[in-house]
Coordinates of C-alpha atoms and ligand atoms in Angstrom, one line a residue:
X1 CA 148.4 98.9 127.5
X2 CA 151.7 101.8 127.2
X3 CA 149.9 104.1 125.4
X4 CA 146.4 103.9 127.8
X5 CA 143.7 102.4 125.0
X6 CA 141.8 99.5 125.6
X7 CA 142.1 96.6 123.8
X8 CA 139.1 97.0 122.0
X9 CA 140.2 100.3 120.4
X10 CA 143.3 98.7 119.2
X11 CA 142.8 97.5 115.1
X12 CA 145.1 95.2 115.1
X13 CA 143.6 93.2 118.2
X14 CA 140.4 92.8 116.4
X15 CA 139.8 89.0 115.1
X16 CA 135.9 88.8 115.4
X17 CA 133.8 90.5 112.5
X18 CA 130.4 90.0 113.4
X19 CA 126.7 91.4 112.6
X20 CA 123.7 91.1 113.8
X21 CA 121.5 91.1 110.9
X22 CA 117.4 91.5 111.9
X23 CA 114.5 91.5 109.1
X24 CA 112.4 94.6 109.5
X25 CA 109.0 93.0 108.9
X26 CA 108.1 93.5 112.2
X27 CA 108.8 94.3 116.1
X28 CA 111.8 92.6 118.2
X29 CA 110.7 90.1 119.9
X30 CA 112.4 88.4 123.0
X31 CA 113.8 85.7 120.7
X32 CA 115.9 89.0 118.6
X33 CA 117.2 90.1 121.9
X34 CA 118.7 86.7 123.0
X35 CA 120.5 86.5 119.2
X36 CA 121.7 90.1 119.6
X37 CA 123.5 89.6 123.0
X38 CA 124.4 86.0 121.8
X39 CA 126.3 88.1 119.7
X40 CA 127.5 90.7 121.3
X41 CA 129.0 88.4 124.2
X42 CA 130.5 85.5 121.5
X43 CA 132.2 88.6 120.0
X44 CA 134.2 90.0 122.8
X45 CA 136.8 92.5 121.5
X46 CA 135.6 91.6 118.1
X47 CA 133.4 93.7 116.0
X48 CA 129.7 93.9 115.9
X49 CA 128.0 95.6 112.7
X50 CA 124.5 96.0 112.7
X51 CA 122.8 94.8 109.2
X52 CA 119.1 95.9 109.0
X53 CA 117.9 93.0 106.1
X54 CA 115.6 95.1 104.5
X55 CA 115.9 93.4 100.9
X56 CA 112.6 92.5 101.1
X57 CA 110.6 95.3 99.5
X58 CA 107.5 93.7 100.4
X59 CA 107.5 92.7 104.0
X60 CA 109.9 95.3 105.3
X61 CA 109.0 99.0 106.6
X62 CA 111.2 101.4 107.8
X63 CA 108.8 101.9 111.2
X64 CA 110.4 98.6 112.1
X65 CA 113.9 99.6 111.3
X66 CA 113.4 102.7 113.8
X67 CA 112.2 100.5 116.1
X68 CA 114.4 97.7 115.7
X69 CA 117.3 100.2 116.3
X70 CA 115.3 102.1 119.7
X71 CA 114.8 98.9 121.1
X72 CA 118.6 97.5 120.6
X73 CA 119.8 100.4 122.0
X74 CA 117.3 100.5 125.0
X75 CA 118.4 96.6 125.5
X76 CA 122.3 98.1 125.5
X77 CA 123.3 96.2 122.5
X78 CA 126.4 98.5 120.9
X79 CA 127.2 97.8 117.3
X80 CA 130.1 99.5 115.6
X81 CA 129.3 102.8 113.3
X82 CA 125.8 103.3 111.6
X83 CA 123.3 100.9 111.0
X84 CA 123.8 99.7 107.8
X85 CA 120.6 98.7 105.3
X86 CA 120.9 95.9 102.7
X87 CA 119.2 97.7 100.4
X88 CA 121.8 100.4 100.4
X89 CA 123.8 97.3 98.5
X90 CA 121.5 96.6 95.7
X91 CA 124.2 97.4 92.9
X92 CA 126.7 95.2 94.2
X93 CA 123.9 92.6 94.6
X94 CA 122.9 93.1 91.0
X95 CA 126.7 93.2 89.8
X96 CA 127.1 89.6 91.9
X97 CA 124.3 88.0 90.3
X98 CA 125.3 89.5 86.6
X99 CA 128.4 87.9 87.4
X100 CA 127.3 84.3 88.0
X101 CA 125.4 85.4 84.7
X102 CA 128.1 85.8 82.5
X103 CA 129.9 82.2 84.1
X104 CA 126.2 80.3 83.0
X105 CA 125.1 79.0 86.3
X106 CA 122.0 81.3 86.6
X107 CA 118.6 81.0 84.2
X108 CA 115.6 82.7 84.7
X109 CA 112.3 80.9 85.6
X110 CA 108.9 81.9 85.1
X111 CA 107.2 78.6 87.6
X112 CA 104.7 80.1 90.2
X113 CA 104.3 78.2 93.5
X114 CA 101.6 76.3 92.0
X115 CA 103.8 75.1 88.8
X116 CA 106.5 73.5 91.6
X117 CA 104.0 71.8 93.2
X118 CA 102.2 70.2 90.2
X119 CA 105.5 69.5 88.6
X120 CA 106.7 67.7 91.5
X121 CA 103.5 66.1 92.1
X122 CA 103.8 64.5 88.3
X123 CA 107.4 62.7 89.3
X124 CA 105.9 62.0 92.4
X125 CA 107.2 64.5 94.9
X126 CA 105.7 66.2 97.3
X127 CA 106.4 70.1 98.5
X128 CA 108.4 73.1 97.2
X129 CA 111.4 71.2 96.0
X130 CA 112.1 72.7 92.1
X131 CA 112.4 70.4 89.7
X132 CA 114.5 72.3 87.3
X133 CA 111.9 73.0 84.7
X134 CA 113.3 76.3 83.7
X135 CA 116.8 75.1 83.8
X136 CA 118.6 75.7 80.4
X137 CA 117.0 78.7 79.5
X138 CA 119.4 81.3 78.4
X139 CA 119.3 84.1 80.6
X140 CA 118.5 86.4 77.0
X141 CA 115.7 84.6 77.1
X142 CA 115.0 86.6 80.9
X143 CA 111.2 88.3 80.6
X144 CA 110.2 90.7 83.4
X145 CA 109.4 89.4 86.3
X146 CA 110.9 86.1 86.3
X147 CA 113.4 84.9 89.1
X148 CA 116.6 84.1 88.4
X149 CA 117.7 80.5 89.7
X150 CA 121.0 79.5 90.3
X151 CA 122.0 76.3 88.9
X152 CA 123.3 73.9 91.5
X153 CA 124.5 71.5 89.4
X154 CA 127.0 73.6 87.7
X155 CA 127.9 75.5 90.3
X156 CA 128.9 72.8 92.0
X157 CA 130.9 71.9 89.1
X158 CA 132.3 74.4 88.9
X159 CA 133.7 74.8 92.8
X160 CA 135.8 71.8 92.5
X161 CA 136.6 70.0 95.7
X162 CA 133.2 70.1 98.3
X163 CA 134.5 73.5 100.6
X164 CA 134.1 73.1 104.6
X165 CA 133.1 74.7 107.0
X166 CA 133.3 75.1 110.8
X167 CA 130.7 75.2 113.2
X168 CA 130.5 76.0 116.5
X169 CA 127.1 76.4 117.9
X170 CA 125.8 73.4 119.9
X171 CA 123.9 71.4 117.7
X172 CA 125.9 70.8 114.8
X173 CA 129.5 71.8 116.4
X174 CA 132.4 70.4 114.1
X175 CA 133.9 70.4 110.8
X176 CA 131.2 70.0 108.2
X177 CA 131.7 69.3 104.5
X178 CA 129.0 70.9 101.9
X179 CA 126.1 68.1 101.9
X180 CA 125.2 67.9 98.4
X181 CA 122.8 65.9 98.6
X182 CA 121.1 68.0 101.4
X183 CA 121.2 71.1 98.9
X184 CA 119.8 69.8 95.7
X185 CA 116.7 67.0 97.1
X186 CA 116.1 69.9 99.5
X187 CA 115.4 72.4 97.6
X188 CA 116.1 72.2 93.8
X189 CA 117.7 75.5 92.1
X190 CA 117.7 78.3 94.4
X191 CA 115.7 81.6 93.4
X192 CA 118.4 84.3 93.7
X193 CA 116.3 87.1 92.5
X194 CA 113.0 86.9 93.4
X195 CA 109.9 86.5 90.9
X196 CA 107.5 90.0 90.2
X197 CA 109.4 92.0 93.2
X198 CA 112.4 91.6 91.4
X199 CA 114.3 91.1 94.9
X200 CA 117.3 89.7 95.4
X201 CA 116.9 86.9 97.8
X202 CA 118.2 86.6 101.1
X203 CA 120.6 83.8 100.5
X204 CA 122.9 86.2 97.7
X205 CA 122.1 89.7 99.7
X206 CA 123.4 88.1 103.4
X207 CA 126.4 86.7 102.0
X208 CA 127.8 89.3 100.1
X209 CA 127.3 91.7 102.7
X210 CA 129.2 89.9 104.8
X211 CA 132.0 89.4 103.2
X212 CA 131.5 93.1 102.0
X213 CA 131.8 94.3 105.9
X214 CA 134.6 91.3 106.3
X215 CA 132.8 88.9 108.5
X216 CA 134.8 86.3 109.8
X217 CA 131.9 84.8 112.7
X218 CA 128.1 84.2 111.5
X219 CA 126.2 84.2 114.5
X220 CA 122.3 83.3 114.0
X221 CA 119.8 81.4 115.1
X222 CA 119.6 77.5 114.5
X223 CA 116.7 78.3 112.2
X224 CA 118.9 79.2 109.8
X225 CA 121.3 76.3 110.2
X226 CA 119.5 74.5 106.5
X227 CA 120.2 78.0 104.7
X228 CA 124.1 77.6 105.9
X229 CA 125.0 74.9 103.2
X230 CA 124.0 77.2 100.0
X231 CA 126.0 80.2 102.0
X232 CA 128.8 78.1 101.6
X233 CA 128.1 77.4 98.4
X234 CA 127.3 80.5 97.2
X235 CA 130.8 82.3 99.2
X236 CA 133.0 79.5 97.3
X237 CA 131.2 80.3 94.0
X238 CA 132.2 84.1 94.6
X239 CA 135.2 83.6 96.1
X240 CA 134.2 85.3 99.0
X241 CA 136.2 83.8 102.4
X242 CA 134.1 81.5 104.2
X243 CA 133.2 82.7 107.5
X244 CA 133.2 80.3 110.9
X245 CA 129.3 80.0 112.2
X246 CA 128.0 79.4 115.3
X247 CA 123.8 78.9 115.2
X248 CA 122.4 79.4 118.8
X249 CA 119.5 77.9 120.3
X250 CA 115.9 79.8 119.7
X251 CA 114.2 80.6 122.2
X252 CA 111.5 78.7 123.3
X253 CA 108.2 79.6 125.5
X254 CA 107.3 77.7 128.4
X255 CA 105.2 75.3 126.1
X256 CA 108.3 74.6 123.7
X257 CA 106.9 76.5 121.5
X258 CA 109.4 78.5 119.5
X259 CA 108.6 82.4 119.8
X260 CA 107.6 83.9 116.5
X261 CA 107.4 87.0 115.3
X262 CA 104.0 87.1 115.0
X263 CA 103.5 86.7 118.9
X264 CA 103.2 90.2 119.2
X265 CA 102.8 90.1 123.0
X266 CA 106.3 89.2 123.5
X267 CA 107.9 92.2 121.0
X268 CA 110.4 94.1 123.2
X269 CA 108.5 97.1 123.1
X270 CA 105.4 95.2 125.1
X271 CA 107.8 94.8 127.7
X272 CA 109.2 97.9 128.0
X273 CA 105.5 99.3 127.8
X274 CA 105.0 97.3 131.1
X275 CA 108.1 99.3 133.0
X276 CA 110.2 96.8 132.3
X277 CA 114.5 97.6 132.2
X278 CA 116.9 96.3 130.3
X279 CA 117.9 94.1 133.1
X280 CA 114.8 92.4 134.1
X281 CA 114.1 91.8 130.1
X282 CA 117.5 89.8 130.0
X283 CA 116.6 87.7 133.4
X284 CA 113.8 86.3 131.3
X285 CA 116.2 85.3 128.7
X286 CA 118.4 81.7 128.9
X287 CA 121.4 82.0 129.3
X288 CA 123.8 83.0 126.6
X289 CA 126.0 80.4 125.3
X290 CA 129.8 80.4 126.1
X291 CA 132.3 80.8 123.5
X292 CA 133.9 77.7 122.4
X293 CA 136.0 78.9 119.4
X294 CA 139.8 78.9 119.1
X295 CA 140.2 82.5 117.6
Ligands
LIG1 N1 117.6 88.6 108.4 C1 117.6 87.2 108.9 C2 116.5 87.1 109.9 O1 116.0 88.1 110.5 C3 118.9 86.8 109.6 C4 120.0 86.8 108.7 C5 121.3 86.1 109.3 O2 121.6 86.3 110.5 O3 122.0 85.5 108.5 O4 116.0 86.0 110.1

């Protein structure tokens, strides 16, 4: 370039906004460090924030966080500026969901887990799926401790035409139109503040954030491909630009088993423990997927 920079210090050559996003509910685990360089190598020139989802009050700790950011850096994954915590955002979060408020597509519900099942089993149904019981209840009617749902049905309403979306990861790569269907039988009205921890739930907190930091790439695990539709959802309710996604592969131990966080014996830090570098951590990895997006 004339003036000597490299393209990845020029703004204006930036088209990739990008985070990696880990829960801090426990250590990184080989699994983490596959998403984070999925990441970081999808992104290119782009931009990589690094979101530490901590919006859980009960499951996170901030020993994790520290550890989550020692063992990125060890694993040389760079993100741009300081980590940024979710909970950090909880006014905005709270001013989002006030907002769907005052439009009438959120009510508060008082059901425990045990009042969705046996009001599912009663029609008939099986499993977690809500069956609206709450629904209608003006939000002045809100006691302490009870979620607040969103209410699919009018949101959807309310959006108009279905919104699309593109994917690009390599199960579900194309063009998808928001399933319907999939969203309400498969899980009824979405909790978007959470019930006794007051918590506003992952599905609100991830996407404003992101389009708060201006993410134009979601890149995640394919675990999180069945959350994707109500992100869409919930970005068109907003009016918050709908990002491009790309859900990678997990990664699976030799059994095809996929590796959970509560296999502790493959955290990051095990391995380091054990004199293992950087580079003989990622040789155990698969390899990353290649970029298939027209940018
Ligand atoms: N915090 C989520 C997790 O650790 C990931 C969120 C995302 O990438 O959208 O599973």
């Amino acid at each position: 370039m004339p003036d000597g920079r490299r393209p990845s210090d020029d703004r204006s050559a930036i088209v990739i906004v990008t985070r990696f996003a880990p829960s801090p509910t426990g250590p990184l685990h080989l699994g983490h460090a596959y998403s984070a360089l999925t990441i970081q190598s999808l992104a290119g020139d782009g931009r990589v924030h690094l979101r530490i989802e901590d919006a859980d009050s009960a499951r996170s700790r901030p020993e994790y966080a520290a550890q989550i950011v020692e063992d990125l850096t060890w694993l040389g994954f760079a993100w741009a500026g300081e980590p940024e915590n979710q909970s950090d955002n909880r006014v905005a979060h709270d001013a989002a969901l006030h907002a769907l408020g005052e439009r009438g597509l959120t009510y508060p519900c008082s059901c425990t887990r045990r009042d969705i099942i046996e009001a599912g089993a009663a029609i008939g149904r099986m499993g977690m799926v809500y069956p609206g019981t709450c629904r209608g209840r003006p939000l002045s009617d809100e006691c302490a401790g009870d979620a607040i749902r969103l209410d699919l049905r009018r949101a959807l309403a309310e959006i108009g035409p279905l919104p699309a979306f593109a994917e690009f990861g390599p199960l579900n790569a194309g063009t998808h139109r928001l399933d319907v269907s999939d969203l309400v039988a498969g899980m009824g009205d979405p909790v978007l503040r959470r019930r006794e921890s007051g918590d506003i739930a992952y599905d609100l907190a991830c996407t404003h954030d992101d389009a708060a930091i201006g993410v134009t790439h979601v890149i995640r695990g394919e675990d999180l491909w069945h959350n994707t539709a109500l992100h869409v959802l919930i970005q068109t309710v907003m009016g918050w630009p709908v990002p491009s996604y790309f859900h990678h592969a997990l990664v699976r131990d030799g059994n095809g088993r996929r590796l959970a966080k509560v296999d502790r014996s493959k955290a990051i830090a095990r391995y380091r423990e054990e004199g293992l570098n950087a580079g003989d951590l990622r040789a155990l990895l698969p390899p990353l997927p290649i970029s298939r997006w027209a940018t």
